[in-house]
mmCIF file of C-alpha atoms in Angstrom:
data_model
loop_
_atom_site.group_PDB
_atom_site.id
_atom_site.type_symbol
_atom_site.label_atom_id
_atom_site.label_comp_id
_atom_site.label_asym_id
_atom_site.label_seq_id
_atom_site.Cartn_x
_atom_site.Cartn_y
_atom_site.Cartn_z
ATOM 1 C CA MET A 1 -24.010 2.108 -12.769
ATOM 2 C CA ASN A 2 -22.128 0.155 -10.084
ATOM 3 C CA THR A 3 -20.473 2.337 -7.485
ATOM 4 C CA PRO A 4 -17.481 0.787 -5.741
ATOM 5 C CA PRO A 5 -17.893 0.399 -2.000
ATOM 6 C CA ALA A 6 -16.468 3.149 0.164
ATOM 7 C CA LEU A 7 -13.115 2.414 1.734
ATOM 8 C CA PRO A 8 -13.122 1.835 5.484
ATOM 9 C CA LEU A 9 -12.264 4.953 7.460
ATOM 10 C CA ASP A 10 -9.435 3.233 9.302
ATOM 11 C CA PHE A 11 -7.849 2.235 5.978
ATOM 12 C CA THR A 12 -8.238 5.784 4.661
ATOM 13 C CA ALA A 13 -6.578 7.127 7.813
ATOM 14 C CA PHE A 14 -3.738 4.584 7.540
ATOM 15 C CA ARG A 15 -3.166 5.538 3.920
ATOM 16 C CA THR A 16 -3.213 9.254 4.712
ATOM 17 C CA LEU A 17 -0.677 8.791 7.516
ATOM 18 C CA HIS A 18 1.718 6.516 5.638
ATOM 19 C CA ARG A 19 1.452 7.238 1.914
ATOM 20 C CA ARG A 20 4.066 10.013 1.839
ATOM 21 C CA ALA A 21 6.671 7.895 3.669
ATOM 22 C CA CYS A 22 5.923 4.939 1.394
ATOM 23 C CA LEU A 23 6.402 7.128 -1.662
ATOM 24 C CA ARG A 24 9.733 8.458 -0.337
ATOM 25 C CA TYR A 25 10.905 4.915 0.320
ATOM 26 C CA ALA A 26 9.828 3.671 -3.117
ATOM 27 C CA SER A 27 11.334 6.740 -4.811
ATOM 28 C CA ALA A 28 14.737 5.850 -3.377
ATOM 29 C CA ARG A 29 14.587 2.559 -5.280
ATOM 30 C CA LEU A 30 12.526 3.373 -8.379
ATOM 31 C CA SER A 31 11.914 6.154 -10.879
ATOM 32 C CA PRO A 32 9.229 8.633 -9.787
ATOM 33 C CA ALA A 33 6.615 7.090 -12.095
ATOM 34 C CA HIS A 34 7.393 3.551 -10.965
ATOM 35 C CA ALA A 35 7.477 4.620 -7.316
ATOM 36 C CA GLU A 36 3.976 6.053 -7.665
ATOM 37 C CA GLN A 37 2.842 2.874 -9.406
ATOM 38 C CA ALA A 38 4.324 0.667 -6.668
ATOM 39 C CA VAL A 39 2.726 2.677 -3.864
ATOM 40 C CA GLU A 40 -0.691 2.738 -5.534
ATOM 41 C CA ALA A 41 -0.541 -0.997 -6.214
ATOM 42 C CA ALA A 42 0.526 -1.688 -2.632
ATOM 43 C CA PHE A 43 -2.297 0.378 -1.155
ATOM 44 C CA THR A 44 -4.780 -1.258 -3.521
ATOM 45 C CA LYS A 45 -3.652 -4.702 -2.358
ATOM 46 C CA LEU A 46 -3.772 -3.538 1.239
ATOM 47 C CA ALA A 47 -7.322 -2.210 0.781
ATOM 48 C CA LEU A 48 -8.418 -5.515 -0.714
ATOM 49 C CA SER A 49 -6.975 -7.430 2.236
ATOM 50 C CA TRP A 50 -7.745 -4.826 4.905
ATOM 51 C CA ARG A 51 -9.613 -7.202 7.231
ATOM 52 C CA LYS A 52 -6.705 -9.630 7.143
ATOM 53 C CA ALA A 53 -4.273 -6.744 7.659
ATOM 54 C CA LEU A 54 -6.138 -5.693 10.796
ATOM 55 C CA GLN A 55 -5.554 -9.166 12.230
ATOM 56 C CA GLN A 56 -1.765 -8.881 11.890
ATOM 57 C CA PRO A 57 0.337 -8.200 14.986
ATOM 58 C CA ASP A 58 2.056 -5.295 13.176
ATOM 59 C CA ILE A 59 0.019 -3.720 10.403
ATOM 60 C CA GLY A 60 2.920 -1.452 9.447
ATOM 61 C CA ALA A 61 5.165 -4.451 8.840
ATOM 62 C CA TRP A 62 2.391 -6.107 6.827
ATOM 63 C CA ALA A 63 2.003 -2.996 4.668
ATOM 64 C CA SER A 64 5.782 -2.693 4.256
ATOM 65 C CA HIS A 65 5.950 -6.279 3.042
ATOM 66 C CA ILE A 66 3.284 -5.557 0.419
ATOM 67 C CA LEU A 67 5.171 -2.451 -0.721
ATOM 68 C CA GLU A 68 8.428 -4.427 -0.917
ATOM 69 C CA GLU A 69 6.704 -6.991 -3.144
ATOM 70 C CA GLU A 70 5.530 -4.241 -5.491
ATOM 71 C CA ILE A 71 8.959 -2.609 -5.613
ATOM 72 C CA SER A 72 10.551 -5.980 -6.318
ATOM 73 C CA ARG A 73 8.020 -6.686 -9.058
ATOM 74 C CA LEU A 74 8.965 -3.429 -10.797
ATOM 75 C CA THR A 75 12.721 -3.925 -10.464
ATOM 76 C CA HIS A 76 12.889 -7.487 -11.783
#
């Protein structure tokens, strides 16, 4: 059985610190179920591009952009 690789600790910390605020933000624009879906999709995309995210001048802005894309995808 293939076990997925462990997430980097710095990503896990970032997610822990910011997930609740992201969910509040998404919930203001989407239904609760869609808000959860948008946040999970955004953090999945962020995890997959974590090395690139770490190279950004403002990782919070990078993550916010990803979340905005997911919210937009669910509203259009």
